[in-house]
Amino acid sequence: LTFNFKGISHTAPEEVMYTHRLDGFESKWSPVEKTAQVTYSNLSPGNYELHVKACNADGVWSKELVYPFTINPAFWQTTWFKACVGIVLLLGIYLFIKIRTRKLNQANRILESKVEARTQQLKFANDELEEKNKDIMDSLNYARQIQKTILPPEKVFVDHFSDHFILFQPRDIVSGDFYWFEKQNGHLFFAVADCTGHGVPGAMVSLVCSNALNKAVKELKIISPGKILDKVSEIVEDAFVSQHGHLRDGMDIALVSVNPDEKKLWYAGANNPVLVKGKIEADHLPEKFAALRDDFTELKADKQPIGMFAGRKAFTTLELSWQDQLQIYLFSDGFADQFGGPKGKKFKYNNLHSLIHGASHEPMSKQ
């Protein structure tokens, strides 16, 4: 807004001076100057009063001129416009939410239908899997029953030993480990074997190996444990020969033969040693004897398995006699290979020997 004003002086009109003040915008009078014009920009809507005074060359001031005016707000600054904009915004937000909710509901319905279809598929697959799992479990349980047939019954040990215990805990339903017993010509043969693999593969190998032991002792009437293992290794190796080549499956085993009447013991082992507790005698103590502590002795095995093996040698038979009582411990690597403890490490054979030694004074059932 530009305001022009004029003060009248007949004597020296060019010397007229002006000052002005716009109430509502400024509180002080402007400097006195000859300019007869004032411009204001960006004034906010509201009521204003322009005050103007003039002074002639003699310093005489005129009366104060007051010019009131009002600046009306633009339409977008009015309350009704703001209210309309607010209503439009609220309506827009409402419509946006409504449309968005409808789309989300639609997407949710589609997703629910997909989830339902997927759930039905998963249920069908789960039912099918459960059925297959049931069949597999039934087969494994039946395989366990078959494998039990190669294990000697508890009564055999009760009838032939004054005290004994058997700790047999397969990792899976069926096991690659097994224990074996046979009596021939006054000799009691018993063994603990660890076959290649675990679970079903190990159990299948255990059947072959158990049958090989039965054949060597019951059919071929072999008495020496070393010669028994030689024959068993030959049978097992032949069993795993096919048109597709040789399978390198077999077992580690500790085989003991005792004659209770003569108090004599014979032992042969394929990687699996035996611990004995008691006073033992031998014509000579071979390197395969290792005294542990007190009257504990380790009978060490030949470092070769049953089955295919390069550089195979005949198995060694250790013969010894005992006085009074003798405790004999046969085991696979199952106990020593267990992981546990605060650091999750293997139990190992030294700890197993110490555990057996510490419990050896207890009755077998307590051990």
Short mmCIF file of C-alpha atoms in Angstrom, two decimals:
data_model
loop_
_atom_site.label_atom_id
_atom_site.label_comp_id
_atom_site.label_asym_id
_atom_site.label_seq_id
_atom_site.Cartn_x
_atom_site.Cartn_y
_atom_site.Cartn_z
CA LEU A 1 0.00 0.00 0.00
CA THR A 2 1.40 3.39 -1.00
CA PHE A 3 0.08 6.60 0.61
CA ASN A 4 0.68 10.05 -0.91
CA PHE A 5 0.15 13.20 1.08
CA LYS A 6 0.78 16.97 0.58
CA GLY A 7 1.31 19.81 2.98
CA ILE A 8 0.54 23.38 1.76
CA SER A 9 3.07 26.19 2.22
CA HIS A 10 2.75 29.36 0.12
CA THR A 11 6.14 30.76 1.01
CA ALA A 12 8.39 27.74 0.52
CA PRO A 13 6.46 24.67 -0.55
CA GLU A 14 9.66 22.78 -1.42
CA GLU A 15 10.81 23.02 2.20
CA VAL A 16 7.81 21.21 3.69
CA MET A 17 8.90 18.23 5.86
CA TYR A 18 6.83 15.19 6.88
CA THR A 19 6.69 12.51 9.53
CA HIS A 20 4.29 9.61 9.83
CA ARG A 21 3.35 6.61 12.01
CA LEU A 22 1.18 3.61 11.23
CA ASP A 23 -0.63 2.44 14.31
CA GLY A 24 -1.08 -1.30 14.33
CA PHE A 25 2.25 -1.76 12.62
CA GLU A 26 4.78 0.60 14.27
CA SER A 27 4.91 2.57 17.50
CA LYS A 28 7.34 5.40 16.67
CA TRP A 29 7.18 8.35 14.27
CA SER A 30 9.34 8.15 11.21
CA PRO A 31 12.32 10.47 10.75
CA VAL A 32 11.35 13.95 9.43
CA GLU A 33 12.01 14.14 5.68
CA LYS A 34 10.73 15.83 2.54
CA THR A 35 9.36 12.66 0.96
CA ALA A 36 5.58 12.92 0.66
CA GLN A 37 5.00 9.26 0.20
CA VAL A 38 5.16 6.09 2.26
CA THR A 39 4.80 2.46 1.19
CA TYR A 40 3.94 -0.55 3.39
CA SER A 41 4.17 -4.13 2.17
CA ASN A 42 3.13 -7.47 3.65
CA LEU A 43 0.73 -5.94 6.13
CA SER A 44 -1.30 -8.54 7.95
CA PRO A 45 -5.09 -8.36 7.90
CA GLY A 46 -6.40 -5.99 10.59
CA ASN A 47 -7.32 -2.36 11.49
CA TYR A 48 -4.73 0.40 11.01
CA GLU A 49 -4.45 4.20 11.40
CA LEU A 50 -1.98 6.24 9.39
CA HIS A 51 -0.87 9.39 11.27
CA VAL A 52 0.80 12.15 9.22
CA LYS A 53 2.15 15.60 10.26
CA ALA A 54 3.76 18.31 8.12
CA CYS A 55 6.21 21.08 9.09
CA ASN A 56 6.96 24.27 7.04
CA ALA A 57 10.30 26.05 6.70
CA ASP A 58 9.58 28.08 9.84
CA GLY A 59 9.20 24.94 11.94
CA VAL A 60 5.46 25.25 12.33
CA TRP A 61 3.74 21.84 12.46
CA SER A 62 0.35 21.15 11.00
CA LYS A 63 -2.45 19.40 12.72
CA GLU A 64 -2.09 15.57 12.79
CA LEU A 65 -3.92 13.85 9.96
CA VAL A 66 -5.40 10.43 10.86
CA TYR A 67 -6.42 8.05 8.09
CA PRO A 68 -8.01 4.82 9.32
CA PHE A 69 -8.26 1.76 7.07
CA THR A 70 -8.84 -1.95 7.31
CA ILE A 71 -7.12 -4.81 5.51
CA ASN A 72 -9.51 -7.67 5.08
CA PRO A 73 -8.04 -11.18 5.19
CA ALA A 74 -7.68 -13.15 1.95
CA PHE A 75 -10.26 -15.84 1.48
CA TRP A 76 -7.75 -18.54 2.38
CA GLN A 77 -7.15 -16.77 5.69
CA THR A 78 -10.77 -16.69 6.69
CA THR A 79 -12.23 -18.94 9.34
CA TRP A 80 -14.79 -20.42 7.00
CA PHE A 81 -12.08 -21.33 4.49
CA LYS A 82 -9.95 -22.91 7.18
CA ALA A 83 -12.98 -24.80 8.42
CA CYS A 84 -13.74 -26.01 4.91
CA VAL A 85 -10.11 -27.04 4.39
CA GLY A 86 -10.17 -28.87 7.72
CA ILE A 87 -13.38 -30.65 6.77
CA VAL A 88 -11.92 -31.59 3.37
CA LEU A 89 -8.72 -32.86 5.01
CA LEU A 90 -10.66 -34.88 7.56
CA LEU A 91 -12.87 -36.24 4.81
CA GLY A 92 -9.81 -37.05 2.70
CA ILE A 93 -8.11 -38.80 5.66
CA TYR A 94 -11.32 -40.69 6.38
CA LEU A 95 -11.65 -41.77 2.74
CA PHE A 96 -7.97 -42.70 2.58
CA ILE A 97 -8.29 -44.81 5.73
CA LYS A 98 -11.52 -46.31 4.45
CA ILE A 99 -10.01 -47.21 1.07
CA ARG A 100 -6.80 -48.40 2.68
CA THR A 101 -8.70 -50.53 5.18
CA ARG A 102 -10.78 -52.02 2.39
CA LYS A 103 -7.64 -52.90 0.43
CA LEU A 104 -5.98 -54.33 3.51
CA ASN A 105 -9.07 -56.38 4.29
CA GLN A 106 -9.14 -57.61 0.74
CA ALA A 107 -5.43 -58.44 0.85
CA ASN A 108 -5.96 -60.08 4.24
CA ARG A 109 -8.78 -62.23 2.85
CA ILE A 110 -6.56 -63.26 -0.05
CA LEU A 111 -3.72 -64.00 2.37
CA GLU A 112 -6.05 -65.97 4.65
CA SER A 113 -7.24 -68.03 1.71
CA LYS A 114 -3.62 -68.68 0.71
CA VAL A 115 -2.70 -69.53 4.31
CA GLU A 116 -5.68 -71.83 4.57
CA ALA A 117 -4.73 -73.54 1.33
CA ARG A 118 -1.11 -73.77 2.47
CA THR A 119 -2.25 -75.08 5.85
CA GLN A 120 -4.24 -77.78 4.14
CA GLN A 121 -1.21 -78.68 2.06
CA LEU A 122 1.00 -78.75 5.15
CA LYS A 123 -1.58 -80.79 7.03
CA PHE A 124 -1.74 -83.25 4.17
CA ALA A 125 2.06 -83.36 3.98
CA ASN A 126 2.30 -83.69 7.78
CA ASP A 127 -0.24 -86.51 7.80
CA GLU A 128 1.69 -88.21 5.02
CA LEU A 129 4.96 -87.63 6.91
CA GLU A 130 3.45 -88.98 10.13
CA GLU A 131 2.26 -92.04 8.28
CA LYS A 132 5.71 -92.58 6.75
CA ASN A 133 7.33 -91.91 10.12
CA LYS A 134 5.03 -94.44 11.73
CA ASP A 135 5.97 -96.98 9.08
CA ILE A 136 9.65 -96.23 9.62
CA MET A 137 9.30 -96.43 13.41
CA ASP A 138 7.38 -99.68 13.10
CA SER A 139 10.15 -101.02 10.86
CA LEU A 140 12.85 -99.84 13.27
CA ASN A 141 11.04 -101.32 16.26
CA TYR A 142 10.68 -104.59 14.40
CA ALA A 143 14.37 -104.37 13.46
CA ARG A 144 15.15 -103.91 17.15
CA GLN A 145 13.20 -107.06 17.93
CA ILE A 146 15.18 -108.90 15.25
CA GLN A 147 18.45 -107.54 16.60
CA LYS A 148 17.50 -108.66 20.10
CA THR A 149 17.49 -112.22 18.82
CA ILE A 150 21.27 -112.09 18.34
CA LEU A 151 21.81 -110.83 21.91
CA PRO A 152 22.15 -113.54 24.54
CA PRO A 153 19.38 -113.60 27.15
CA GLU A 154 20.07 -112.39 30.68
CA LYS A 155 19.60 -115.92 32.02
CA VAL A 156 22.75 -117.09 30.23
CA PHE A 157 24.92 -114.77 32.31
CA VAL A 158 23.04 -115.54 35.51
CA ASP A 159 23.64 -119.26 34.98
CA HIS A 160 27.36 -119.01 34.25
CA PHE A 161 28.68 -116.08 36.28
CA SER A 162 28.45 -115.39 40.00
CA ASP A 163 27.99 -111.67 39.40
CA HIS A 164 27.70 -109.54 36.28
CA PHE A 165 26.21 -106.42 34.71
CA ILE A 166 25.40 -105.31 31.15
CA LEU A 167 25.14 -101.64 30.22
CA PHE A 168 23.61 -101.54 26.73
CA GLN A 169 22.06 -98.22 25.65
CA PRO A 170 21.82 -97.82 21.85
CA ARG A 171 22.05 -94.26 20.64
CA ASP A 172 19.37 -95.06 18.08
CA ILE A 173 16.59 -97.62 18.22
CA VAL A 174 18.91 -100.21 16.71
CA SER A 175 22.61 -100.38 17.39
CA GLY A 176 25.92 -101.11 15.71
CA ASP A 177 27.23 -102.42 19.05
CA PHE A 178 26.29 -105.83 20.38
CA TYR A 179 27.37 -108.36 22.97
CA TRP A 180 27.68 -112.11 22.38
CA PHE A 181 27.94 -115.34 24.36
CA GLU A 182 28.49 -119.01 23.55
CA LYS A 183 29.50 -122.13 25.45
CA GLN A 184 31.55 -124.87 23.79
CA ASN A 185 33.59 -127.76 25.24
CA GLY A 186 33.66 -126.34 28.77
CA HIS A 187 34.74 -122.90 27.51
CA LEU A 188 32.64 -119.77 28.00
CA PHE A 189 33.03 -117.38 25.08
CA PHE A 190 31.79 -113.80 25.44
CA ALA A 191 32.48 -110.66 23.47
CA VAL A 192 31.59 -106.99 23.05
CA ALA A 193 31.69 -105.73 19.47
CA ASP A 194 31.43 -102.32 17.80
CA CYS A 195 30.37 -102.55 14.15
CA THR A 196 30.89 -99.94 11.45
CA GLY A 197 28.23 -97.23 11.45
CA HIS A 198 25.29 -96.38 13.68
CA GLY A 199 21.58 -97.08 13.59
CA VAL A 200 20.25 -99.26 10.79
CA PRO A 201 23.55 -99.61 8.84
CA GLY A 202 25.41 -100.58 12.00
CA ALA A 203 22.66 -103.02 13.00
CA MET A 204 22.83 -104.73 9.59
CA VAL A 205 26.60 -105.13 9.92
CA SER A 206 26.12 -106.47 13.47
CA LEU A 207 23.90 -109.28 12.14
CA VAL A 208 26.62 -110.33 9.69
CA CYS A 209 29.33 -110.18 12.37
CA SER A 210 27.26 -112.04 14.97
CA ASN A 211 26.52 -114.81 12.49
CA ALA A 212 30.22 -115.00 11.66
CA LEU A 213 31.04 -115.51 15.37
CA ASN A 214 28.40 -118.23 15.65
CA LYS A 215 29.73 -120.01 12.59
CA ALA A 216 33.36 -119.89 13.76
CA VAL A 217 32.57 -121.25 17.23
CA LYS A 218 29.44 -123.38 16.85
CA GLU A 219 29.97 -124.83 13.38
CA LEU A 220 33.71 -124.78 12.87
CA LYS A 221 34.43 -125.54 16.58
CA ILE A 222 37.36 -123.11 16.75
CA ILE A 223 38.52 -122.64 20.36
CA SER A 224 41.37 -120.10 20.25
CA PRO A 225 40.06 -116.50 20.35
CA GLY A 226 42.78 -115.33 17.95
CA LYS A 227 41.91 -118.00 15.39
CA ILE A 228 38.21 -117.26 15.89
CA LEU A 229 38.82 -113.62 14.97
CA ASP A 230 40.90 -114.66 11.96
CA LYS A 231 38.03 -116.78 10.68
CA VAL A 232 35.38 -114.15 11.54
CA SER A 233 37.37 -111.52 9.63
CA GLU A 234 37.55 -113.85 6.63
CA ILE A 235 33.78 -114.53 6.76
CA VAL A 236 32.90 -110.85 7.14
CA GLU A 237 35.21 -109.79 4.31
CA ASP A 238 33.69 -112.42 2.01
CA ALA A 239 30.18 -111.33 3.03
CA PHE A 240 30.83 -107.79 1.85
CA VAL A 241 32.24 -108.72 -1.53
CA SER A 242 29.83 -108.12 -4.41
CA GLN A 243 29.88 -107.45 -8.13
CA HIS A 244 30.00 -103.74 -7.24
CA GLY A 245 33.23 -104.10 -5.30
CA HIS A 246 34.31 -104.51 -1.68
CA LEU A 247 32.65 -102.80 1.27
CA ARG A 248 35.06 -101.79 3.99
CA ASP A 249 32.60 -102.57 6.76
CA GLY A 250 33.53 -104.67 9.77
CA MET A 251 33.90 -104.35 13.51
CA ASP A 252 36.13 -103.83 16.51
CA ILE A 253 35.76 -106.55 19.12
CA ALA A 254 37.06 -107.84 22.44
CA LEU A 255 36.67 -111.65 22.63
CA VAL A 256 37.30 -113.58 25.83
CA SER A 257 37.23 -117.32 26.49
CA VAL A 258 37.35 -118.65 30.05
CA ASN A 259 37.51 -122.10 31.57
CA PRO A 260 36.12 -121.62 35.11
CA ASP A 261 37.24 -125.07 36.25
CA GLU A 262 40.86 -124.55 35.23
CA LYS A 263 40.74 -120.81 36.05
CA LYS A 264 42.22 -119.96 32.70
CA LEU A 265 41.44 -117.09 30.36
CA TRP A 266 42.19 -116.52 26.69
CA TYR A 267 41.74 -113.15 24.98
CA ALA A 268 42.03 -111.71 21.49
CA GLY A 269 40.98 -108.25 20.41
CA ALA A 270 40.51 -106.17 17.29
CA ASN A 271 41.18 -102.61 18.51
CA ASN A 272 39.10 -103.21 21.68
CA PRO A 273 41.06 -103.90 24.90
CA VAL A 274 39.86 -105.66 28.05
CA LEU A 275 40.34 -104.72 31.72
CA VAL A 276 40.77 -107.42 34.34
CA LYS A 277 40.91 -107.08 38.11
CA GLY A 278 42.55 -109.79 40.16
CA LYS A 279 45.80 -111.66 40.57
CA ILE A 280 46.76 -113.07 37.18
CA GLU A 281 49.64 -115.30 36.11
CA ALA A 282 51.20 -115.89 32.73
CA ASP A 283 54.23 -117.76 31.50
CA HIS A 284 55.47 -114.48 30.14
CA LEU A 285 54.01 -111.03 30.14
CA PRO A 286 53.83 -109.84 26.52
CA GLU A 287 53.71 -106.20 25.50
CA LYS A 288 49.96 -106.50 25.25
CA PHE A 289 49.81 -106.50 29.07
CA ALA A 290 49.69 -103.10 30.73
CA ALA A 291 49.46 -102.79 34.51
CA LEU A 292 47.22 -99.87 35.43
CA ARG A 293 46.90 -99.58 39.23
CA ASP A 294 46.52 -101.91 42.18
CA ASP A 295 45.58 -105.29 40.69
CA PHE A 296 44.06 -103.81 37.50
CA THR A 297 45.55 -104.95 34.19
CA GLU A 298 44.74 -103.92 30.62
CA LEU A 299 44.88 -106.61 27.93
CA LYS A 300 45.66 -104.68 24.78
CA ALA A 301 44.21 -105.54 21.40
CA ASP A 302 45.75 -105.94 17.97
CA LYS A 303 45.61 -102.67 16.04
CA GLN A 304 43.46 -103.97 13.21
CA PRO A 305 39.70 -104.40 12.70
CA ILE A 306 37.59 -107.32 11.63
CA GLY A 307 36.98 -107.01 7.88
CA MET A 308 38.98 -105.64 4.98
CA PHE A 309 42.30 -104.20 6.16
CA ALA A 310 45.59 -103.68 4.35
CA GLY A 311 48.55 -105.46 5.92
CA ARG A 312 46.45 -107.82 8.01
CA LYS A 313 48.23 -110.18 10.41
CA ALA A 314 46.97 -113.13 12.41
CA PHE A 315 45.29 -112.10 15.67
CA THR A 316 47.21 -112.72 18.88
CA THR A 317 45.75 -114.86 21.66
CA LEU A 318 46.76 -113.98 25.23
CA GLU A 319 46.57 -116.78 27.78
CA LEU A 320 46.62 -116.31 31.54
CA SER A 321 45.38 -117.90 34.74
CA TRP A 322 44.02 -116.36 37.91
CA GLN A 323 43.64 -117.02 41.59
CA ASP A 324 40.62 -116.41 43.79
CA GLN A 325 38.28 -114.15 41.82
CA LEU A 326 38.64 -112.31 38.56
CA GLN A 327 36.58 -109.37 37.29
CA ILE A 328 36.57 -108.89 33.53
CA TYR A 329 35.40 -105.69 31.82
CA LEU A 330 34.62 -105.56 28.09
CA PHE A 331 33.44 -102.38 26.40
CA SER A 332 33.15 -100.58 23.07
CA ASP A 333 34.14 -96.96 22.47
CA GLY A 334 30.57 -95.83 23.12
CA PHE A 335 31.11 -94.75 26.73
CA ALA A 336 34.54 -93.18 26.21
CA ASP A 337 33.34 -91.21 23.16
CA GLN A 338 30.46 -89.49 24.95
CA PHE A 339 30.64 -85.69 24.96
CA GLY A 340 29.73 -83.82 28.14
CA GLY A 341 30.96 -81.92 31.15
CA PRO A 342 31.22 -78.13 31.48
CA LYS A 343 33.49 -77.90 28.41
CA GLY A 344 31.62 -80.44 26.25
CA LYS A 345 34.67 -82.67 25.79
CA LYS A 346 34.97 -86.41 25.24
CA PHE A 347 34.96 -88.62 28.32
CA LYS A 348 37.94 -90.65 26.98
CA TYR A 349 39.38 -94.01 28.01
CA ASN A 350 41.51 -92.79 30.93
CA ASN A 351 38.41 -91.46 32.64
CA LEU A 352 36.56 -94.68 31.84
CA HIS A 353 39.37 -96.74 33.40
CA SER A 354 39.27 -94.54 36.50
CA LEU A 355 35.49 -94.85 36.69
CA ILE A 356 35.63 -98.65 36.48
CA HIS A 357 38.49 -98.79 39.00
CA GLY A 358 36.62 -96.59 41.46
CA ALA A 359 33.47 -98.72 41.27
CA SER A 360 35.13 -102.13 41.06
CA HIS A 361 34.82 -102.89 44.81
CA GLU A 362 31.02 -102.60 44.57
CA PRO A 363 28.68 -105.45 43.58
CA MET A 364 28.22 -105.64 39.82
CA SER A 365 24.64 -104.40 39.96
CA LYS A 366 25.85 -101.33 41.88
CA GLN A 367 28.64 -100.80 39.37
#
